[in-house]
Amino acid sequence: MIDEKRFKLIDSKTGKEFEFDGLTGSMGPDVINISSLYKQTGLFTYDPGFTSTAACNSKITFIDGEKGILQYIGVTQLKIWQIIVLT
Protein backbone atom coordinates (compact mmCIF):
# COMPACT_ATOMS: atom_id res chain seq x y z
CA MET A 1 0.00 0.00 0.00
CA ILE A 2 1.43 3.38 -0.97
CA ASP A 3 1.86 5.60 2.05
CA GLU A 4 1.66 9.39 2.12
CA LYS A 5 5.37 9.36 2.87
CA ARG A 6 7.81 10.23 0.06
CA PHE A 7 11.57 9.89 0.14
CA LYS A 8 14.07 12.09 -1.67
CA LEU A 9 17.46 10.93 -2.94
CA ILE A 10 19.92 13.72 -3.78
CA ASP A 11 22.96 13.08 -5.98
CA SER A 12 25.78 14.95 -4.20
CA LYS A 13 27.74 15.35 -7.47
CA THR A 14 25.02 16.77 -9.69
CA GLY A 15 22.47 18.05 -7.19
CA LYS A 16 19.72 16.11 -9.03
CA GLU A 17 16.83 15.01 -6.84
CA PHE A 18 14.81 11.81 -7.19
CA GLU A 19 11.64 10.91 -5.27
CA PHE A 20 10.34 7.51 -4.22
CA ASP A 21 7.11 6.35 -2.58
CA GLY A 22 7.00 4.92 0.91
CA LEU A 23 5.07 1.70 1.51
CA THR A 24 3.53 0.57 4.79
CA GLY A 25 3.69 -3.10 5.69
CA SER A 26 1.13 -4.87 7.83
CA MET A 27 4.03 -6.22 9.92
CA GLY A 28 7.70 -5.31 10.03
CA PRO A 29 9.28 -2.02 8.96
CA ASP A 30 7.99 0.36 6.31
CA VAL A 31 9.86 0.33 3.00
CA ILE A 32 10.95 2.67 0.21
CA ASN A 33 9.77 1.57 -3.23
CA ILE A 34 12.92 1.90 -5.36
CA SER A 35 11.61 -0.17 -8.28
CA SER A 36 12.10 2.88 -10.54
CA LEU A 37 15.61 3.66 -9.21
CA TYR A 38 17.46 2.45 -12.33
CA LYS A 39 15.00 4.13 -14.69
CA GLN A 40 15.32 7.44 -12.85
CA THR A 41 19.03 7.41 -12.01
CA GLY A 42 20.79 4.78 -14.11
CA LEU A 43 22.04 3.22 -10.86
CA PHE A 44 21.48 -0.06 -9.00
CA THR A 45 21.52 -0.67 -5.25
CA TYR A 46 24.16 -2.82 -3.52
CA ASP A 47 22.94 -5.03 -0.67
CA PRO A 48 25.30 -8.04 -0.60
CA GLY A 49 23.65 -9.82 2.31
CA PHE A 50 20.13 -9.06 1.10
CA THR A 51 19.64 -7.65 4.62
CA SER A 52 17.82 -4.42 3.74
CA THR A 53 15.81 -5.57 0.74
CA ALA A 54 12.22 -6.78 0.50
CA ALA A 55 11.90 -9.17 -2.43
CA CYS A 56 8.14 -9.58 -2.56
CA ASN A 57 4.80 -8.36 -1.26
CA SER A 58 2.52 -10.78 0.57
CA LYS A 59 -0.73 -10.30 2.43
CA ILE A 60 -0.60 -13.77 4.06
CA THR A 61 3.04 -14.39 5.03
CA PHE A 62 5.64 -12.69 7.23
CA ILE A 63 9.31 -13.66 7.56
CA ASP A 64 11.96 -12.28 9.93
CA GLY A 65 15.06 -14.40 9.39
CA GLU A 66 17.12 -12.78 12.15
CA LYS A 67 14.47 -13.64 14.75
CA GLY A 68 13.60 -17.01 13.19
CA ILE A 69 9.96 -16.06 12.56
CA LEU A 70 7.89 -17.56 9.75
CA GLN A 71 4.14 -16.88 9.79
CA TYR A 72 1.42 -17.98 7.40
CA ILE A 73 -2.00 -16.34 7.75
CA GLY A 74 -0.87 -15.02 11.15
CA VAL A 75 0.03 -18.48 12.50
CA THR A 76 3.63 -19.12 13.50
CA GLN A 77 5.07 -21.93 11.37
CA LEU A 78 8.65 -21.92 12.63
CA LYS A 79 9.93 -20.70 15.97
CA ILE A 80 13.26 -22.39 16.59
CA TRP A 81 16.05 -23.40 14.26
CA GLN A 82 17.41 -26.83 15.13
CA ILE A 83 20.62 -28.46 14.06
CA ILE A 84 20.70 -32.23 14.30
CA VAL A 85 24.09 -33.89 14.27
CA LEU A 86 24.09 -37.51 13.17
CA THR A 87 27.00 -39.67 14.29
mmCIF file of C-alpha atoms in Angstrom:
data_model
loop_
_atom_site.group_PDB
_atom_site.id
_atom_site.type_symbol
_atom_site.label_atom_id
_atom_site.label_comp_id
_atom_site.label_asym_id
_atom_site.label_seq_id
_atom_site.Cartn_x
_atom_site.Cartn_y
_atom_site.Cartn_z
ATOM 1 C CA MET A 1 0.000 0.000 0.000
ATOM 2 C CA ILE A 2 1.431 3.385 -0.965
ATOM 3 C CA ASP A 3 1.859 5.603 2.055
ATOM 4 C CA GLU A 4 1.663 9.391 2.118
ATOM 5 C CA LYS A 5 5.370 9.362 2.874
ATOM 6 C CA ARG A 6 7.809 10.226 0.057
ATOM 7 C CA PHE A 7 11.572 9.885 0.137
ATOM 8 C CA LYS A 8 14.068 12.085 -1.671
ATOM 9 C CA LEU A 9 17.464 10.932 -2.944
ATOM 10 C CA ILE A 10 19.916 13.724 -3.782
ATOM 11 C CA ASP A 11 22.961 13.084 -5.976
ATOM 12 C CA SER A 12 25.778 14.948 -4.200
ATOM 13 C CA LYS A 13 27.743 15.348 -7.466
ATOM 14 C CA THR A 14 25.019 16.766 -9.691
ATOM 15 C CA GLY A 15 22.470 18.046 -7.189
ATOM 16 C CA LYS A 16 19.724 16.114 -9.026
ATOM 17 C CA GLU A 17 16.830 15.013 -6.838
ATOM 18 C CA PHE A 18 14.815 11.813 -7.190
ATOM 19 C CA GLU A 19 11.642 10.909 -5.271
ATOM 20 C CA PHE A 20 10.337 7.506 -4.225
ATOM 21 C CA ASP A 21 7.111 6.348 -2.575
ATOM 22 C CA GLY A 22 7.003 4.921 0.913
ATOM 23 C CA LEU A 23 5.073 1.701 1.515
ATOM 24 C CA THR A 24 3.533 0.566 4.787
ATOM 25 C CA GLY A 25 3.695 -3.103 5.689
ATOM 26 C CA SER A 26 1.132 -4.870 7.829
ATOM 27 C CA MET A 27 4.034 -6.224 9.923
ATOM 28 C CA GLY A 28 7.701 -5.308 10.029
ATOM 29 C CA PRO A 29 9.279 -2.025 8.963
ATOM 30 C CA ASP A 30 7.991 0.361 6.308
ATOM 31 C CA VAL A 31 9.859 0.334 3.002
ATOM 32 C CA ILE A 32 10.953 2.668 0.214
ATOM 33 C CA ASN A 33 9.774 1.570 -3.232
ATOM 34 C CA ILE A 34 12.918 1.902 -5.355
ATOM 35 C CA SER A 35 11.611 -0.168 -8.281
ATOM 36 C CA SER A 36 12.098 2.879 -10.538
ATOM 37 C CA LEU A 37 15.613 3.656 -9.214
ATOM 38 C CA TYR A 38 17.461 2.446 -12.325
ATOM 39 C CA LYS A 39 14.997 4.129 -14.689
ATOM 40 C CA GLN A 40 15.323 7.441 -12.853
ATOM 41 C CA THR A 41 19.034 7.413 -12.006
ATOM 42 C CA GLY A 42 20.795 4.781 -14.113
ATOM 43 C CA LEU A 43 22.043 3.216 -10.859
ATOM 44 C CA PHE A 44 21.478 -0.061 -9.002
ATOM 45 C CA THR A 45 21.523 -0.671 -5.247
ATOM 46 C CA TYR A 46 24.155 -2.819 -3.524
ATOM 47 C CA ASP A 47 22.937 -5.032 -0.666
ATOM 48 C CA PRO A 48 25.295 -8.044 -0.602
ATOM 49 C CA GLY A 49 23.655 -9.824 2.311
ATOM 50 C CA PHE A 50 20.131 -9.059 1.095
ATOM 51 C CA THR A 51 19.638 -7.649 4.617
ATOM 52 C CA SER A 52 17.819 -4.422 3.737
ATOM 53 C CA THR A 53 15.813 -5.567 0.739
ATOM 54 C CA ALA A 54 12.216 -6.780 0.498
ATOM 55 C CA ALA A 55 11.901 -9.169 -2.430
ATOM 56 C CA CYS A 56 8.145 -9.579 -2.560
ATOM 57 C CA ASN A 57 4.804 -8.360 -1.262
ATOM 58 C CA SER A 58 2.518 -10.782 0.573
ATOM 59 C CA LYS A 59 -0.733 -10.299 2.435
ATOM 60 C CA ILE A 60 -0.604 -13.766 4.058
ATOM 61 C CA THR A 61 3.037 -14.391 5.031
ATOM 62 C CA PHE A 62 5.643 -12.689 7.226
ATOM 63 C CA ILE A 63 9.312 -13.662 7.559
ATOM 64 C CA ASP A 64 11.957 -12.278 9.933
ATOM 65 C CA GLY A 65 15.056 -14.397 9.391
ATOM 66 C CA GLU A 66 17.117 -12.778 12.148
ATOM 67 C CA LYS A 67 14.469 -13.636 14.745
ATOM 68 C CA GLY A 68 13.602 -17.012 13.188
ATOM 69 C CA ILE A 69 9.964 -16.062 12.557
ATOM 70 C CA LEU A 70 7.892 -17.555 9.749
ATOM 71 C CA GLN A 71 4.145 -16.880 9.787
ATOM 72 C CA TYR A 72 1.422 -17.978 7.397
ATOM 73 C CA ILE A 73 -2.002 -16.343 7.748
ATOM 74 C CA GLY A 74 -0.868 -15.025 11.147
ATOM 75 C CA VAL A 75 0.025 -18.485 12.502
ATOM 76 C CA THR A 76 3.632 -19.123 13.500
ATOM 77 C CA GLN A 77 5.066 -21.927 11.371
ATOM 78 C CA LEU A 78 8.647 -21.918 12.626
ATOM 79 C CA LYS A 79 9.930 -20.701 15.969
ATOM 80 C CA ILE A 80 13.263 -22.390 16.588
ATOM 81 C CA TRP A 81 16.047 -23.396 14.260
ATOM 82 C CA GLN A 82 17.411 -26.827 15.133
ATOM 83 C CA ILE A 83 20.623 -28.458 14.061
ATOM 84 C CA ILE A 84 20.696 -32.233 14.299
ATOM 85 C CA VAL A 85 24.089 -33.887 14.273
ATOM 86 C CA LEU A 86 24.089 -37.508 13.166
ATOM 87 C CA THR A 87 26.996 -39.666 14.288
#
